[in-house]
PDB file of C-alpha atoms in Angstrom:
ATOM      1  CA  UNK J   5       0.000   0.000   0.000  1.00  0.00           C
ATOM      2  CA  UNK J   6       3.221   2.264   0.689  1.00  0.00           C
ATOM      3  CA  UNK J   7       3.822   1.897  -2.777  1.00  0.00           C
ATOM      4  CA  UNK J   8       0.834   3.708  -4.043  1.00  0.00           C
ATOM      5  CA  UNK J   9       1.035   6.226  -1.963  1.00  0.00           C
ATOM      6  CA  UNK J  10       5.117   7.085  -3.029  1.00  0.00           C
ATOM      7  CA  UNK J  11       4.018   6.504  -6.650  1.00  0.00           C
ATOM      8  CA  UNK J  12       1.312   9.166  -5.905  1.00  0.00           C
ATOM      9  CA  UNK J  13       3.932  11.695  -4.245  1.00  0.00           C
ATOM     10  CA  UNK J  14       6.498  10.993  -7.422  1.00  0.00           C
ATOM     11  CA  UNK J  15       4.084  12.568  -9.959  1.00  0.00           C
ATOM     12  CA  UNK J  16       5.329  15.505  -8.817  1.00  0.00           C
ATOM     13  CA  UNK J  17       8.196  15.247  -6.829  1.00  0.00           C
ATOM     14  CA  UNK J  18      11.046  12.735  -6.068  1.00  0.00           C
ATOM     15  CA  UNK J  19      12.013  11.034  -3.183  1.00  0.00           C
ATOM     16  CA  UNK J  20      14.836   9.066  -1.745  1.00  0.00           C
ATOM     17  CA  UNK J  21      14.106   5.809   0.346  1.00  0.00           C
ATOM     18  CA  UNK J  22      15.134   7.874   3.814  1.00  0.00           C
ATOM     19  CA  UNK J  23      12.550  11.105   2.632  1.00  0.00           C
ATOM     20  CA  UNK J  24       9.661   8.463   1.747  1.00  0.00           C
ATOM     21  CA  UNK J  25      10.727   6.472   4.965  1.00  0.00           C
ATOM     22  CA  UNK J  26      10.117   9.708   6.677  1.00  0.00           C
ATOM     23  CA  UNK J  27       7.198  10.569   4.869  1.00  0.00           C
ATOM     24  CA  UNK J  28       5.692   6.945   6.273  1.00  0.00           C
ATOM     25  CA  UNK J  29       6.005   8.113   9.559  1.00  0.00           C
ATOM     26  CA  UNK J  30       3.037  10.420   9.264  1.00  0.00           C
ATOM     27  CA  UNK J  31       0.556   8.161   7.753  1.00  0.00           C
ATOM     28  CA  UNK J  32      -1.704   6.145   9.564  1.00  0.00           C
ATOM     29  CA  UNK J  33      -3.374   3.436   7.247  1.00  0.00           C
ATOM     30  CA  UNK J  34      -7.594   2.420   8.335  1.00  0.00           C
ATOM     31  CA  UNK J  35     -10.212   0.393   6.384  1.00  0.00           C
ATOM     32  CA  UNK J  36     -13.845   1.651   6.494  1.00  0.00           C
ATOM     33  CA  UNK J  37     -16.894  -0.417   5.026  1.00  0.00           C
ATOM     34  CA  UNK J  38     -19.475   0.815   2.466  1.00  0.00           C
ATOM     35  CA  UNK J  39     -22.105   3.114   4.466  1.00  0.00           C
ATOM     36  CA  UNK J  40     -19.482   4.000   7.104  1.00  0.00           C
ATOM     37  CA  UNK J  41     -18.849   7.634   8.009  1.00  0.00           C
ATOM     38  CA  UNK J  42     -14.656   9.068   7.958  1.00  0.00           C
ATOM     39  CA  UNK J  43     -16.315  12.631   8.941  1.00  0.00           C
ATOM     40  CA  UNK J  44     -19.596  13.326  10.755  1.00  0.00           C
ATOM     41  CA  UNK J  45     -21.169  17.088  10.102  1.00  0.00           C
ATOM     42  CA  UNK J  46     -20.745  18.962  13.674  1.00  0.00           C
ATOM     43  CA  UNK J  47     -17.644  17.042  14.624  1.00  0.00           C
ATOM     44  CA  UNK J  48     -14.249  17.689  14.433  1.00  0.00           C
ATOM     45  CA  UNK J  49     -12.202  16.816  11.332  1.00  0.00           C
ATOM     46  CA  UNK J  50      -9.076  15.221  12.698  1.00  0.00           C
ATOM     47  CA  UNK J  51      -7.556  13.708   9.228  1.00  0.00           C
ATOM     48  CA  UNK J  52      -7.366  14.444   5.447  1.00  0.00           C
ATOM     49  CA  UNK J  53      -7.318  11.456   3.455  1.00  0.00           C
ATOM     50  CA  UNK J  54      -5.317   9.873   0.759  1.00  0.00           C
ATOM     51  CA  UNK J  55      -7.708   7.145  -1.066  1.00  0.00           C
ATOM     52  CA  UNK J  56      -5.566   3.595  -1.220  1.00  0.00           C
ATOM     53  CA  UNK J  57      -8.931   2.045  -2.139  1.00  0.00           C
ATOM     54  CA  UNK J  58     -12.829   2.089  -2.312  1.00  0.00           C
ATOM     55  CA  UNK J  59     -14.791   5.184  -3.393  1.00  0.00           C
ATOM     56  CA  UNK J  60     -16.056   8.210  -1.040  1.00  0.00           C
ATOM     57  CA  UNK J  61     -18.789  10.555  -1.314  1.00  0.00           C
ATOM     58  CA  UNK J  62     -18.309  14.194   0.311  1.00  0.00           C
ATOM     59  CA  UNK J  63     -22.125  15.613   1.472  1.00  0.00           C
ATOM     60  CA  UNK J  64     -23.329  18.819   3.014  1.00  0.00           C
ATOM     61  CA  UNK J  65     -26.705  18.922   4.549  1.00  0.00           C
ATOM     62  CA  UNK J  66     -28.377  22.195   4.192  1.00  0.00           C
ATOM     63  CA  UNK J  67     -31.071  23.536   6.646  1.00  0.00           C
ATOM     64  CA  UNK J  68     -34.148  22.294   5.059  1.00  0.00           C
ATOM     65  CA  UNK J  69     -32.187  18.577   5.211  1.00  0.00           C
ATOM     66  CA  UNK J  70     -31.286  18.439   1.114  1.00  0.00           C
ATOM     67  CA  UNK J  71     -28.453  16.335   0.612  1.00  0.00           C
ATOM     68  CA  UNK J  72     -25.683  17.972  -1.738  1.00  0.00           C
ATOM     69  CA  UNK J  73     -23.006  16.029  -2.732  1.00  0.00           C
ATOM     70  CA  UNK J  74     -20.103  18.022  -3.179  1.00  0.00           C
ATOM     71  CA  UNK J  75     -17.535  15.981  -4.344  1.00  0.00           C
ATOM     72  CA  UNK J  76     -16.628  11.981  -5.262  1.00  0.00           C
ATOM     73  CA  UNK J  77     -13.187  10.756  -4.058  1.00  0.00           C
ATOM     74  CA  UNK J  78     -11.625   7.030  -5.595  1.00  0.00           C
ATOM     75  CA  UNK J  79      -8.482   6.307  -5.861  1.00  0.00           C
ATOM     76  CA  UNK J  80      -5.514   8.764  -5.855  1.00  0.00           C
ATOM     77  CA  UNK J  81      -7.894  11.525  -4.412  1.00  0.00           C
ATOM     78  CA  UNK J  82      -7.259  13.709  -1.197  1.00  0.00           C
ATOM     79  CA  UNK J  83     -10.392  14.265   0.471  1.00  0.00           C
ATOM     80  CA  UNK J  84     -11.677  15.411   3.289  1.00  0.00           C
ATOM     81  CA  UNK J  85     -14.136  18.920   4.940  1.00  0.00           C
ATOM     82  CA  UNK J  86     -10.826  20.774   4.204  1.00  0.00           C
ATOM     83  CA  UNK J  87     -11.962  24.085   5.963  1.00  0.00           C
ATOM     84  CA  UNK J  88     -12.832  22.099   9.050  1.00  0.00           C
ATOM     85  CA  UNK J  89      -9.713  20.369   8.787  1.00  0.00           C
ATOM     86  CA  UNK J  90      -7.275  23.798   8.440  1.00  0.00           C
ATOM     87  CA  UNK J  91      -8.934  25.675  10.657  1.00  0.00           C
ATOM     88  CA  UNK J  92      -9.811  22.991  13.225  1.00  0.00           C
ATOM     89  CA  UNK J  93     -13.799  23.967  13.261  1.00  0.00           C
ATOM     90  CA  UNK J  94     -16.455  21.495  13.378  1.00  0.00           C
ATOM     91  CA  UNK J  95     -17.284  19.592   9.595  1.00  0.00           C
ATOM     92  CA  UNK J  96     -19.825  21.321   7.864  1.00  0.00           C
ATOM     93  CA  UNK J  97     -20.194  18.296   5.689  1.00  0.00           C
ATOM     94  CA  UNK J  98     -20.411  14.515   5.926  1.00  0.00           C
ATOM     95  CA  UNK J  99     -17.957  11.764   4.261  1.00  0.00           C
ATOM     96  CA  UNK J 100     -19.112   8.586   3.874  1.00  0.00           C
ATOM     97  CA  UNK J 101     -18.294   5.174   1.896  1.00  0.00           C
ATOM     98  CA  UNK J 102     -19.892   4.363  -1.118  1.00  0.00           C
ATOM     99  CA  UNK J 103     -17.379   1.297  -1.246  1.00  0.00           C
ATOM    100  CA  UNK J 104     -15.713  -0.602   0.862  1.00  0.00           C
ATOM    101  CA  UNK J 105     -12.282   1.718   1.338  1.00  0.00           C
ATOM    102  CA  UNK J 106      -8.710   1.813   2.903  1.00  0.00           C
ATOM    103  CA  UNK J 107      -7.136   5.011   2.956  1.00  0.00           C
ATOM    104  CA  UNK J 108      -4.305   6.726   4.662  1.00  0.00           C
ATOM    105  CA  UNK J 109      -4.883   9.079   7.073  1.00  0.00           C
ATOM    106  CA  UNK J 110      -3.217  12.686   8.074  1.00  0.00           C
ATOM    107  CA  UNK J 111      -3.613  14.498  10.975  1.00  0.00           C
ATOM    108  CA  UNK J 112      -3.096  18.497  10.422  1.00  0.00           C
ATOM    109  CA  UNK J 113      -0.094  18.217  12.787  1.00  0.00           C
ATOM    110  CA  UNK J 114       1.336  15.810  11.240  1.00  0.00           C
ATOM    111  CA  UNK J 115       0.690  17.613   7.448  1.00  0.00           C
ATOM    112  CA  UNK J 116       2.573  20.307   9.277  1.00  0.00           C
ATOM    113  CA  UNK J 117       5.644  18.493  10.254  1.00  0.00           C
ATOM    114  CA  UNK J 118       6.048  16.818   6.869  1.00  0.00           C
ATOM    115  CA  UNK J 119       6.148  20.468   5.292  1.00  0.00           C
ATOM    116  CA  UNK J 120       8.390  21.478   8.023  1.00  0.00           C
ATOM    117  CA  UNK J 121      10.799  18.329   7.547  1.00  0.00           C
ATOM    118  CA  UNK J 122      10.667  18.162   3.945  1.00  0.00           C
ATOM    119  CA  UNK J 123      10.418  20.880   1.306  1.00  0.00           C
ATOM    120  CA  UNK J 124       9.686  18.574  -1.384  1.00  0.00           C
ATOM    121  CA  UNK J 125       6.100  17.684   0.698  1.00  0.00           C
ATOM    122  CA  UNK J 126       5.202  21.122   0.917  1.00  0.00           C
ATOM    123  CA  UNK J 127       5.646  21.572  -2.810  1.00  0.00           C
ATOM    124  CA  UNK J 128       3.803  18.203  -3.181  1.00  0.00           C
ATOM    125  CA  UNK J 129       0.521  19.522  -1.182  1.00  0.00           C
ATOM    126  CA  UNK J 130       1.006  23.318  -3.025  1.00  0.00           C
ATOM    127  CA  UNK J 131       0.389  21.266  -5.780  1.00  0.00           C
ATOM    128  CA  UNK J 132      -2.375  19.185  -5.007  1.00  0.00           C
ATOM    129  CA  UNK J 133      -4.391  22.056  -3.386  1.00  0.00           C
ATOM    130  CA  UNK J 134      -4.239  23.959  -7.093  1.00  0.00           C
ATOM    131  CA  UNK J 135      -5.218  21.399  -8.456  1.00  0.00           C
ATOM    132  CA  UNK J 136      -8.009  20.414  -6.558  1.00  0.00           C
ATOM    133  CA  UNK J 137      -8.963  24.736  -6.050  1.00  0.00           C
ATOM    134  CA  UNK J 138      -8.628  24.308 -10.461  1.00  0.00           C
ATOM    135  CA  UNK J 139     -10.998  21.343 -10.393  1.00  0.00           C
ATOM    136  CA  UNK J 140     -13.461  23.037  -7.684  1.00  0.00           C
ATOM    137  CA  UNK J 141     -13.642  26.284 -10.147  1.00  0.00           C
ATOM    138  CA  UNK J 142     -14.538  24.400 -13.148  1.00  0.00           C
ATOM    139  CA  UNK J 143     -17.187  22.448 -11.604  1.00  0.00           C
ATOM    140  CA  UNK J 144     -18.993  25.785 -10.342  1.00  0.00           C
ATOM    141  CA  UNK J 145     -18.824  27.204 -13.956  1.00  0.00           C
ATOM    142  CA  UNK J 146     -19.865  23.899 -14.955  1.00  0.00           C
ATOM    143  CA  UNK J 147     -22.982  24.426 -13.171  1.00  0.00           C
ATOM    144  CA  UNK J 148     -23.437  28.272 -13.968  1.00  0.00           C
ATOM    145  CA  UNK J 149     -23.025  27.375 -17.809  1.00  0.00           C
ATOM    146  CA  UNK J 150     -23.853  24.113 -18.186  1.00  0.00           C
ATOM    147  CA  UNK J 151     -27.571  22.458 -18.659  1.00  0.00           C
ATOM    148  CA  UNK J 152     -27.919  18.948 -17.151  1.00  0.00           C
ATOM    149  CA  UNK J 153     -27.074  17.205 -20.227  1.00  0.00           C
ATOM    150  CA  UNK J 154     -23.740  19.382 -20.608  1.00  0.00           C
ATOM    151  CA  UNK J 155     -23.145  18.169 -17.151  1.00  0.00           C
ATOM    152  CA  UNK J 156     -23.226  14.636 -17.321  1.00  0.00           C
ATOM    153  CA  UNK J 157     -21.342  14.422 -20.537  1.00  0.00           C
ATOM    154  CA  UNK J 158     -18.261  15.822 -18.871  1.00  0.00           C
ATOM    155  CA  UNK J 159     -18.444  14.221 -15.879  1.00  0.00           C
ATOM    156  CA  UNK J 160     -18.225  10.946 -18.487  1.00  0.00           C
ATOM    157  CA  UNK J 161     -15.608  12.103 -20.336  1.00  0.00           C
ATOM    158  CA  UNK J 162     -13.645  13.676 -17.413  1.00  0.00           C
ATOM    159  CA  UNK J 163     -14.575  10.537 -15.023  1.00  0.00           C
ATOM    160  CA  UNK J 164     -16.063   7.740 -16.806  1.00  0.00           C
ATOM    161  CA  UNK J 165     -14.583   5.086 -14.280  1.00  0.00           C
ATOM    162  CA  UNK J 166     -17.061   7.388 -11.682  1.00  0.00           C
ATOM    163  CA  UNK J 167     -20.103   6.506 -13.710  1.00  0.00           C
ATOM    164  CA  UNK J 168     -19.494   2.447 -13.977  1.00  0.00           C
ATOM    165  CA  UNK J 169     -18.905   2.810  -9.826  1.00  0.00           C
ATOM    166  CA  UNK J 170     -21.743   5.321  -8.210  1.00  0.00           C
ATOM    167  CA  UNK J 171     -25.139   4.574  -8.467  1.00  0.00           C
ATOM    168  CA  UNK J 172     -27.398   6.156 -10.733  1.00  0.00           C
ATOM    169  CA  UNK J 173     -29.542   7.672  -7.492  1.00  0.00           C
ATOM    170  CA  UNK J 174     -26.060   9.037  -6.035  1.00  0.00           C
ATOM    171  CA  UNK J 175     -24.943  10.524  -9.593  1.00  0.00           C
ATOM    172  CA  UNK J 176     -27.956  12.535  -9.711  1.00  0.00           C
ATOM    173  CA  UNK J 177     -27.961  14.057  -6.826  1.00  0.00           C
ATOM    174  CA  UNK J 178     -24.161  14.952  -7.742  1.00  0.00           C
ATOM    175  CA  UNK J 179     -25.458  16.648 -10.950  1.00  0.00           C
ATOM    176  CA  UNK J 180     -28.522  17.945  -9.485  1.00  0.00           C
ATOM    177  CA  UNK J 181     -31.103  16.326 -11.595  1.00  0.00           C
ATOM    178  CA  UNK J 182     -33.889  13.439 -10.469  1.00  0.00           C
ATOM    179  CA  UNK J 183     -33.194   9.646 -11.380  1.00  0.00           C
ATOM    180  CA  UNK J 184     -35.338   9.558 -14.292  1.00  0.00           C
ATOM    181  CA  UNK J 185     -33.728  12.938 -16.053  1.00  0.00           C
ATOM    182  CA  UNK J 186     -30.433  10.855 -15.372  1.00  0.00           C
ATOM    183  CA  UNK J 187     -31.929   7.815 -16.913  1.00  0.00           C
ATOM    184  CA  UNK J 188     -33.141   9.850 -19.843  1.00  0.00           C
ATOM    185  CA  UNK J 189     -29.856  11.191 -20.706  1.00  0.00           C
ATOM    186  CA  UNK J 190     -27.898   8.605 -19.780  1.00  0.00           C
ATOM    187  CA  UNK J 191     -29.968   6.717 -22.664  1.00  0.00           C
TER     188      UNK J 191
END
């Protein structure tokens, strides 16, 4: 499983054996089944997470109790309520197993220390967080510019893989549509 996660890291930055050995030591590794919650909205967000395995869904509740899902995390995703987790607030939003899923696990003290220790981390995570603020900005045009149609065509051809693994119930509530306008333009 260390493997994936230093092939993950390399992408953008090298490391020797002693900085990924030191990089180790601020991982935890934990398995979660499908339906089982990482983050709980109202409690405190004590990890960020690195997806080994599985698929994740990342929900905010609003005050009427609508369900929003805000993001989808598989494989070589970060996720986690990142303001909750930075500022060390209560989650505003839910995640919770669609799959079965091991991930690794990062404490904010711990994130710290590895940018501390090793500049190569910090340019790692500068990386990943532009990335995912790129990703977050083009999904919010996407929804400003984009019919429903427009939608679920790019989340195919960005993240076809997505649409084989969440069901159809869980994809529509992603792009914000009912089950049967899913069904008809997934026809």
């Amino acid at each position: 499983m260390h493997d994936k996660l230093r092939e993950h890291i390399e992408k953008i930055v090298p490391l020797s054996d002693d900085e990924f050995a030191f990089v180790c030591t601020h991982f935890t590794i934990k398995k979660f089944k499908k339906h089982q919650f990482l983050i709980q909205e109202g409690e405190a967000v004590k990890y960020s997470y690195f997806v080994i395995s599985g698929l994740l869904k990342l929900v905010h509740t609003d005050d009427t109790g609508k369900q929003h899902i805000v993001s989808f995390a598989m494989e070589d995703w970060w996720e986690s309520d990142f303001y909750a987790y930075y500022t060390q607030t209560e989650a505003t939003m839910s995640l919770e197993c669609v799959e079965d899923t091991v991930v690794f696990c990062l404490l904010l003290e711990d994130y710290k220390k590895l940018c501390d220790g090793l500049q190569k981390m910090e340019r790692f995570f500068l990386q990943k967080a532009n990335f995912g603020f790129i990703a977050s900005q083009r999904r919010i045009i996407s929804w400003l510019t984009s019919n429903a149609k427009e939608r679920y065509e790019q989340l195919l051809k960005q993240s076809p893989s997505l649409i084989q693994r969440v069901p159809k119930s869980l994809l529509a509530t992603y792009l914000g549509v009912s089950r049967e306008t899913l069904s008809r333009l997934s026809s």
